[in-house]
Amino acid sequence: MKAAIGKSPGLAVVLVGQRRDSKPYINIKLRACDEVGIATMVEELPESCTESELLDVVSRFNEDPSVHGIIVQLPLPQHLDEEKIMTVVSPEKDVDGFHPLNMGNLALRGRQPFFIPCAPKGCIELLLRFGVQISGKRSVVIGRSKIVGLPTALLLQRHHATVSTVHSFTKNPEQITSQADVIVSDVGIPNLVRGNWLKPGSVVIDMGTNLVKDTSSRHGFRVTGDVCYEEAIKVVSAITPVPGGVGPVTISMLLSNTLDSAKRAFRFT
Amino acid sequence: MKAAIGKSPGLAVVLVGQRRDSKPYINIKLRACDEVGIATMVEELPESCTESELLDVVSRFNEDPSVHGIIVQLPLPQHLDEEKIMTVVSPEKDVDGFHPLNMGNLALRGRQPFFIPCAPKGCIELLLRFGVQISGKRSVVIGRSKIVGLPTALLLQRHHATVSTVHSFTKNPEQITSQADVIVSDVGIPNLVRGNWLKPGSVVIDMGTNLVKDTSSRHGFRVTGDVCYEEAIKVVSAITPVPGGVGPVTISMLLSNTLDSAKRAFRFT
């Protein structure tokens, strides 16, 4: 794009406070942008910032024509109204796809959101690239977060899967998951999904990212998913590992959303 | 409200063309408004009207402070872009709850849409009033229309049900419905749901409205739902009949949405 029209896509990242666990995610995103030629702007605000200070920053990026994507890193400190702030991000720059207008357009067949949330989009991309049939298949999404579970369920349904969502109120979730051809988990509980939760030959996408203690590791912990990989691998036909599975694809989808937004802004096709 | 502040809620109905099957619905809505003191305005446009003529009418109602709810009767003639027109209805007057912003806010827990679509709202209202537990229960929605199926599934999930949606791509839907405690159907196929599709003791909400030939009837046809009532009644603990079940409740929800909108506009609590 830069070579063709002399312009680059731009991604703005808004960080509030110094959450230790957010930093690695942000750094991975920034590095990935750098590698593919997306300009990045990072605005760091102190933990104590007011809502109006944060809204001012978001509004400025909304109006800045060099910015095509805006990420407000979640979670925000308690005193800030996350829902309100996400609504102020322009739907046309909402590369995370969390704005209710984008979510509504994702839910409604026949409509197109400006952006699909990155992790769910990555999940479907993986299934499609590996030739996994989605249409007409039983699929279960474990977890109903607005970031992953909900949009993944909506997106699977758009691809004509028969979707069930199980969550913390569900009794005997294994009865439902064991009937599914495609299982997506994002609940943040290590080893929740055991081998006997899964149908032989099914496909599992593990979106969980959990830190568990591991004295044998240099850091004292290791990253694991929601699925007991050792048991699952004996039952399923395919499974994404954690780490290394959906994570990198999710980052690619962020780059893809930002590029799409820039193309739209510059009317570059 | 009229007695207290001298003002009435107002509902505007936009009709395009002369669809024979839309007329009875409209008349029921208008009569119900009349009975409870909601002022109604009906704008009829010819089948051949242009998109911009229709959009002008909607925009005028958006700006009219005496109008608190706007209904554009669906379906619209083929040459009009239904999705575009629904997006132009102000979300704050969208008493049908079909605007993508309202649908997104319905999907996202922690957010509140201005309006919940009337039929799904009526469905939940019925379940709650009859003391049917929703939270933690297996529920199946048959059909995924944006008017009924989709928002009903989203709403059941908001009430912490474990929700599965089955649709035309689903193989052996009876395997899924027969595990459900609560079944909602809205597909428009008479007698689709048979007795053996249902779990003993379950609760069935039949949202289907189908005209079937009946030579013994004065009109030559009768109205029936999606569920084979005679078989279902022997299996389930409760079922809504068609006609007379969800229909009247849906109309009440339209009145309730319009009243809520007027209260919000007049800051009347």
XYZ file of C-alpha atoms in Angstrom:
538
model
C 0.000 0.000 0.000
C 2.834 2.372 0.900
C 4.557 1.673 -2.432
C 1.318 2.108 -4.400
C -0.215 5.194 -2.816
C 2.443 6.447 -0.399
C 0.268 5.871 2.634
C 0.356 3.373 5.492
C -2.349 1.972 7.736
C -2.234 3.305 11.297
C -3.181 1.613 14.555
C -3.675 3.540 17.792
C -3.407 1.731 21.117
C -4.770 3.253 24.315
C -3.324 1.897 27.549
C -4.595 2.828 30.973
C -2.478 1.943 34.013
C 0.294 -0.565 34.180
C -1.267 -4.008 34.158
C 1.580 -6.454 34.161
C -0.430 -9.024 32.188
C -1.447 -6.602 29.434
C 2.088 -5.600 28.502
C 3.140 -8.765 26.630
C -0.061 -8.717 24.524
C 0.503 -5.096 23.575
C 4.129 -5.653 22.718
C 3.280 -8.589 20.463
C 0.694 -6.469 18.637
C 3.062 -3.532 18.212
C 5.878 -5.726 16.953
C 3.584 -7.457 14.459
C 2.408 -4.075 13.128
C 5.975 -2.953 12.763
C 6.870 -6.065 10.761
C 4.118 -5.536 8.194
C 4.388 -1.750 7.888
C 1.445 -0.593 9.999
C 2.285 2.626 11.854
C 1.463 2.517 15.560
C 0.674 5.208 18.087
C 0.541 4.337 21.777
C -1.135 6.638 24.267
C -0.460 5.720 27.873
C -2.682 7.152 30.559
C -2.141 6.805 34.301
C -4.251 4.357 36.342
C -5.879 7.408 37.983
C -7.029 9.104 34.762
C -10.601 10.370 34.561
C -13.235 9.101 32.156
C -13.250 12.396 30.296
C -9.468 12.306 29.820
C -9.767 8.833 28.330
C -12.714 9.837 26.140
C -10.712 12.832 24.864
C -7.923 10.529 23.737
C -10.359 8.189 21.982
C -12.135 11.125 20.300
C -8.840 12.505 19.070
C -7.982 9.166 17.446
C -11.508 8.967 16.002
C -10.862 12.238 14.184
C -7.261 11.568 13.183
C -7.223 10.516 9.488
C -3.881 8.728 9.918
C -5.505 6.339 12.427
C -7.502 3.450 10.925
C -7.813 1.245 13.945
C -8.239 2.014 17.654
C -7.645 -0.494 20.435
C -8.502 0.361 24.018
C -6.712 -2.351 25.962
C -9.096 -4.154 28.320
C -9.761 -4.575 31.163
C -9.889 -0.937 32.254
C -9.566 0.158 35.891
C -12.802 -0.225 37.893
C -13.650 3.498 38.017
C -13.927 3.740 34.221
C -17.131 2.704 32.445
C -15.846 0.184 29.934
C -19.181 -0.109 28.073
C -19.444 3.642 27.621
C -15.883 3.985 26.383
C -16.223 1.139 23.871
C -19.301 2.887 22.464
C -17.314 6.081 21.837
C -14.749 4.327 19.632
C -15.882 5.008 16.047
C -17.457 1.817 14.639
C -15.401 2.417 11.495
C -12.141 2.249 13.475
C -13.234 -0.430 15.950
C -10.735 -3.069 14.760
C -11.453 -5.146 17.876
C -15.100 -5.411 16.716
C -16.467 -4.790 20.235
C -18.734 -1.819 19.413
C -22.406 -2.815 19.842
C -23.182 -1.678 16.301
C -20.560 -4.052 14.918
C -21.747 -6.831 17.229
C -25.363 -6.288 16.104
C -24.346 -6.392 12.456
C -22.419 -9.593 13.137
C -25.491 -11.153 14.772
C -27.865 -10.170 11.959
C -27.512 -12.244 8.822
C -27.668 -10.130 5.688
C -25.668 -7.377 7.352
C -21.921 -6.842 7.468
C -20.082 -5.418 10.479
C -17.137 -3.124 9.744
C -15.026 -5.542 11.795
C -15.301 -9.041 13.254
C -13.543 -9.520 16.621
C -10.033 -10.877 16.036
C -10.024 -14.107 18.067
C -13.358 -15.407 16.661
C -12.330 -14.379 13.155
C -9.061 -16.269 13.652
C -10.940 -19.303 14.915
C -13.102 -19.504 11.789
C -10.112 -18.775 9.565
C -8.298 -21.764 11.074
C -11.293 -24.052 10.540
C -11.711 -22.901 6.934
C -8.012 -23.149 6.069
C -7.815 -26.680 7.416
C -10.907 -27.696 5.463
C -13.095 -28.340 8.483
C -16.741 -28.294 7.457
C -18.756 -25.856 9.578
C -22.090 -25.696 7.757
C -24.651 -28.061 9.263
C -22.224 -29.271 11.942
C -22.973 -29.389 15.658
C -20.745 -26.910 17.406
C -20.418 -25.905 21.028
C -18.870 -22.721 22.330
C -17.771 -22.957 25.943
C -17.944 -19.481 27.492
C -19.968 -16.448 26.448
C -17.607 -13.494 26.846
C -18.210 -10.531 24.587
C -14.612 -10.759 23.372
C -14.576 -14.401 22.349
C -17.494 -16.684 23.243
C -20.415 -14.566 22.076
C -18.939 -13.396 18.743
C -17.584 -16.890 18.017
C -21.067 -18.348 18.474
C -22.562 -15.653 16.238
C -19.912 -16.224 13.590
C -20.284 -20.028 13.619
C -24.015 -19.525 13.180
C -23.367 -17.205 10.230
C -21.468 -20.114 8.715
C -24.589 -22.255 9.244
C -23.339 -24.379 12.131
C -25.861 -25.567 14.709
C -24.522 -23.714 17.724
C -24.935 -24.313 21.449
C -23.320 -22.087 24.045
C -22.480 -23.531 27.439
C -21.401 -21.404 30.386
C -21.108 -21.293 34.150
C -24.866 -21.855 34.628
C -24.889 -24.993 32.459
C -25.355 -28.283 34.272
C -23.391 -31.254 32.891
C -21.768 -29.334 30.020
C -19.948 -32.527 28.997
C -23.268 -33.993 27.828
C -23.492 -31.199 25.271
C -19.836 -30.977 24.261
C -19.634 -34.743 23.708
C -22.203 -34.403 20.895
C -20.289 -31.668 19.071
C -18.278 -31.862 15.872
C -16.548 -28.549 16.588
C -15.755 -27.296 20.098
C -14.414 -23.850 20.911
C -13.422 -23.086 24.482
C -12.649 -19.744 26.076
C -13.294 -19.771 29.793
C -9.899 -19.447 31.445
C -10.005 -22.688 33.451
C -6.989 -24.928 32.838
C -7.861 -28.531 31.955
C -11.613 -27.903 32.196
C -12.281 -29.870 29.018
C -11.259 -33.500 29.531
C -11.002 -36.295 27.006
C -14.431 -37.668 27.934
C -16.027 -34.306 27.107
C -15.174 -34.817 23.450
C -16.665 -36.784 20.593
C -14.211 -39.022 18.762
C -13.024 -37.304 15.587
C -14.192 -33.835 16.614
C -12.181 -30.640 16.106
C -11.173 -28.509 19.090
C -10.139 -24.856 19.099
C -8.676 -23.953 22.467
C -8.870 -20.185 23.016
C -7.976 -20.331 26.718
C -4.815 -18.651 27.926
C -4.080 -19.592 31.503
C -0.965 -19.166 33.585
C -0.288 -22.195 35.773
C 2.535 -22.697 38.258
C 5.423 -24.763 36.939
C 8.523 -24.964 39.089
C 10.433 -26.624 36.254
C 10.019 -23.496 34.113
C 12.465 -20.604 34.209
C 9.621 -18.151 34.965
C 7.986 -20.407 37.551
C 4.849 -20.787 35.448
C 3.736 -21.899 32.026
C 0.862 -21.010 29.681
C -1.880 -23.564 29.139
C -5.331 -23.657 27.536
C -8.780 -24.768 28.739
C -8.453 -28.218 27.229
C -6.485 -31.133 28.675
C -4.369 -31.524 25.558
C -2.848 -34.888 26.461
C -6.283 -36.485 26.832
C -7.924 -34.625 23.959
C -5.282 -35.512 21.393
C -6.190 -39.204 21.817
C -9.851 -38.545 20.952
C -10.111 -35.695 18.473
C -9.127 -35.398 14.826
C -7.550 -31.965 15.301
C -6.800 -29.559 18.148
C -5.011 -26.225 18.466
C -2.237 -26.183 21.055
C -1.719 -23.485 23.694
C 0.573 -21.639 23.333
C 1.054 -21.384 19.586
C -2.444 -22.180 18.377
C -5.022 -19.447 17.982
C -2.898 -16.660 19.519
C -0.745 -15.863 16.461
C -3.781 -16.117 14.153
C -5.617 -13.592 16.327
C -2.763 -11.125 15.893
C -2.906 -11.661 12.113
C -6.620 -10.841 12.177
C -5.888 -7.565 13.959
C -3.438 -6.665 11.195
C -5.976 -7.732 8.586
C -8.748 -5.629 10.177
C -6.457 -2.600 10.348
C -5.412 -3.022 6.722
C -9.047 -3.409 5.618
C -9.926 -0.226 7.460
C -7.106 1.724 5.823
C -8.111 0.424 2.395
C -11.654 1.580 3.046
C -10.466 5.006 4.213
C -8.155 5.504 1.221
C -10.607 3.821 -1.198
C -7.727 1.534 -2.129
C -8.714 -1.827 -3.556
C -49.686 9.608 31.559
C -52.178 11.866 29.790
C -53.888 12.674 33.095
C -50.586 13.362 34.852
C -48.673 15.399 32.285
C -51.185 16.032 29.504
C -49.186 14.101 26.952
C -49.696 10.762 25.200
C -47.270 8.276 23.701
C -47.298 8.214 19.897
C -46.666 5.326 17.517
C -46.002 5.820 13.803
C -46.598 2.975 11.369
C -45.122 3.004 7.875
C -46.822 0.778 5.329
C -45.533 0.174 1.830
C -47.811 -1.450 -0.719
C -50.930 -3.452 -0.052
C -49.860 -6.807 1.296
C -53.011 -8.656 2.137
C -51.340 -10.585 4.964
C -49.909 -7.473 6.661
C -53.253 -5.719 7.061
C -54.683 -7.799 9.925
C -51.460 -7.397 11.960
C -51.483 -3.655 11.487
C -55.136 -3.343 12.398
C -54.644 -5.330 15.601
C -51.737 -3.079 16.586
C -53.657 0.111 15.836
C -56.726 -1.048 17.743
C -54.624 -2.045 20.757
C -52.953 1.391 20.778
C -56.326 3.048 20.617
C -57.585 1.056 23.586
C -54.720 2.102 25.866
C -54.457 5.724 24.746
C -51.446 5.606 22.435
C -51.871 8.007 19.509
C -51.172 6.426 16.116
C -50.077 7.851 12.799
C -50.160 5.677 9.699
C -48.240 6.626 6.575
C -49.127 4.554 3.542
C -46.801 4.562 0.565
C -47.482 2.937 -2.784
C -45.773 -0.346 -3.721
C -43.788 1.604 -6.325
C -42.341 4.223 -3.937
C -38.618 4.953 -4.108
C -36.132 4.319 -1.340
C -35.606 8.026 -0.817
C -39.354 8.635 -0.449
C -39.490 5.957 2.234
C -36.385 7.289 3.966
C -37.925 10.780 3.998
C -40.981 9.462 5.813
C -38.847 7.642 8.378
C -36.639 10.704 8.913
C -39.680 12.891 9.452
C -40.947 10.530 12.165
C -37.441 10.397 13.683
C -37.584 14.157 14.155
C -41.222 14.418 15.245
C -41.298 14.807 19.055
C -44.864 13.470 19.218
C -43.661 10.128 17.821
C -42.041 7.748 20.325
C -42.129 4.563 18.337
C -41.690 3.843 14.624
C -42.692 0.607 12.937
C -41.823 -0.063 9.321
C -44.027 -3.031 8.461
C -41.972 -5.873 6.994
C -41.456 -7.390 4.530
C -40.845 -4.472 2.166
C -41.098 -4.772 -1.622
C -38.002 -6.299 -3.232
C -36.640 -3.059 -4.706
C -36.240 -1.463 -1.274
C -33.168 -2.201 0.857
C -34.738 -3.407 4.082
C -31.431 -3.456 6.013
C -30.640 0.130 5.061
C -34.070 1.390 5.980
C -34.075 -0.339 9.364
C -30.748 1.348 10.127
C -32.246 4.792 9.473
C -34.977 4.342 12.108
C -33.663 6.135 15.204
C -32.511 3.491 17.741
C -34.377 5.492 20.391
C -37.679 5.065 18.522
C -37.037 1.541 17.246
C -39.847 -0.108 19.254
C -39.500 -3.255 17.142
C -35.911 -3.573 18.398
C -34.567 -4.498 14.949
C -31.884 -1.770 14.681
C -28.398 -3.367 14.752
C -27.381 -1.113 17.639
C -30.266 -2.430 19.733
C -29.539 -5.998 18.636
C -25.856 -5.588 19.575
C -26.776 -4.203 22.972
C -29.145 -7.133 23.472
C -26.367 -9.592 22.609
C -23.816 -7.987 24.915
C -24.363 -8.702 28.582
C -23.805 -5.618 30.730
C -25.466 -3.421 28.121
C -29.108 -2.449 27.724
C -30.805 -1.989 24.349
C -33.391 0.794 24.110
C -35.869 -1.888 23.032
C -36.116 -5.668 22.975
C -38.023 -7.101 19.961
C -41.658 -7.649 20.918
C -42.171 -11.361 20.218
C -39.023 -12.511 22.075
C -39.806 -10.139 24.943
C -43.317 -11.600 25.087
C -41.909 -15.121 25.060
C -39.712 -14.468 28.101
C -42.504 -12.560 29.822
C -44.762 -15.615 29.472
C -42.102 -17.934 30.879
C -41.429 -15.629 33.818
C -45.101 -15.022 34.622
C -45.817 -18.748 34.653
C -42.849 -19.379 36.925
C -40.847 -21.392 34.398
C -37.219 -21.470 35.435
C -34.936 -20.280 32.638
C -31.574 -19.951 34.356
C -29.412 -23.040 33.885
C -32.043 -24.783 31.769
C -31.436 -26.356 28.382
C -33.330 -24.391 25.783
C -33.616 -24.753 22.043
C -34.729 -22.082 19.620
C -35.946 -23.466 16.309
C -35.335 -20.865 13.611
C -32.878 -17.974 13.523
C -34.817 -15.082 12.007
C -33.744 -11.605 13.049
C -37.296 -10.867 14.162
C -37.831 -13.843 16.460
C -35.277 -16.663 16.535
C -32.061 -14.702 16.920
C -33.275 -12.203 19.541
C -35.079 -14.953 21.473
C -31.847 -16.951 21.674
C -29.938 -13.856 22.813
C -32.567 -13.059 25.414
C -32.731 -16.606 26.787
C -28.956 -16.517 27.109
C -29.189 -13.206 28.980
C -31.438 -15.077 31.405
C -28.660 -17.671 31.780
C -30.272 -20.506 29.835
C -28.010 -22.895 27.931
C -29.154 -22.099 24.415
C -28.926 -24.077 21.176
C -30.277 -22.745 17.906
C -31.408 -25.197 15.258
C -32.259 -24.172 11.704
C -32.636 -25.395 8.161
C -28.998 -26.611 8.023
C -29.371 -28.717 11.177
C -29.422 -32.465 10.707
C -31.730 -34.425 13.021
C -32.992 -31.384 14.953
C -35.221 -33.692 17.024
C -32.105 -35.080 18.731
C -31.425 -31.617 20.108
C -34.975 -30.515 20.873
C -35.692 -33.750 22.754
C -33.031 -32.765 25.310
C -34.490 -29.319 25.954
C -36.439 -28.051 28.959
C -37.695 -25.018 27.027
C -38.400 -25.045 23.285
C -39.256 -21.985 21.228
C -40.233 -22.434 17.608
C -40.568 -19.841 14.878
C -40.036 -21.318 11.453
C -43.390 -21.147 9.708
C -43.797 -24.863 9.025
C -47.094 -26.290 10.333
C -46.701 -29.410 12.507
C -42.903 -29.439 12.134
C -42.436 -30.182 15.834
C -43.952 -33.547 16.658
C -44.536 -35.180 20.017
C -41.364 -37.266 19.741
C -39.306 -34.079 19.321
C -40.110 -33.095 22.896
C -38.834 -34.076 26.315
C -41.530 -35.116 28.762
C -42.366 -32.221 31.066
C -40.765 -29.566 28.889
C -42.284 -26.156 28.127
C -43.070 -25.145 24.543
C -43.582 -21.654 23.178
C -44.996 -21.830 19.665
C -44.301 -18.598 17.792
C -45.290 -19.964 14.386
C -48.220 -18.412 12.547
C -49.179 -20.490 9.539
C -52.246 -20.429 7.355
C -53.413 -23.923 6.422
C -56.333 -24.897 4.211
C -59.445 -25.903 6.128
C -62.606 -26.457 4.118
C -64.655 -26.658 7.308
C -63.743 -23.073 8.161
C -65.750 -20.098 6.954
C -62.610 -18.505 5.426
C -61.383 -21.758 3.885
C -58.273 -21.772 6.063
C -57.241 -21.697 9.691
C -54.215 -20.430 11.625
C -51.847 -22.960 13.139
C -48.406 -22.945 14.762
C -45.178 -24.893 14.143
C -45.944 -27.472 16.804
C -48.341 -30.409 16.463
C -50.396 -29.324 19.455
C -52.403 -32.551 19.805
C -49.239 -34.635 20.129
C -47.276 -32.108 22.172
C -49.942 -31.615 24.814
C -49.568 -35.287 25.803
C -45.831 -34.872 26.452
C -45.115 -31.382 27.725
C -45.949 -29.645 30.986
C -47.046 -26.436 29.245
C -47.520 -25.153 25.700
C -48.835 -21.954 24.140
C -51.653 -22.476 21.637
C -51.850 -20.888 18.172
C -53.851 -18.734 17.780
C -54.199 -17.059 21.151
C -50.805 -17.840 22.678
C -47.870 -15.546 22.115
C -49.626 -13.248 19.620
C -51.550 -11.101 22.099
C -48.540 -10.905 24.424
C -46.421 -9.643 21.529
C -48.893 -6.819 20.949
C -48.721 -5.940 24.660
C -44.944 -5.736 24.406
C -45.249 -3.273 21.519
C -47.479 -1.088 23.682
C -45.048 -1.463 26.576
C -42.062 -0.510 24.399
C -43.903 2.547 23.071
C -44.895 3.624 26.577
C -41.317 3.173 27.830
C -40.072 5.298 24.959
C -42.549 8.084 25.705
C -41.638 8.012 29.395
C -37.998 8.344 28.454
C -38.735 11.235 26.071
C -40.874 13.096 28.624
C -38.624 12.108 31.551
C -41.768 10.746 33.193
C -41.209 8.050 35.788
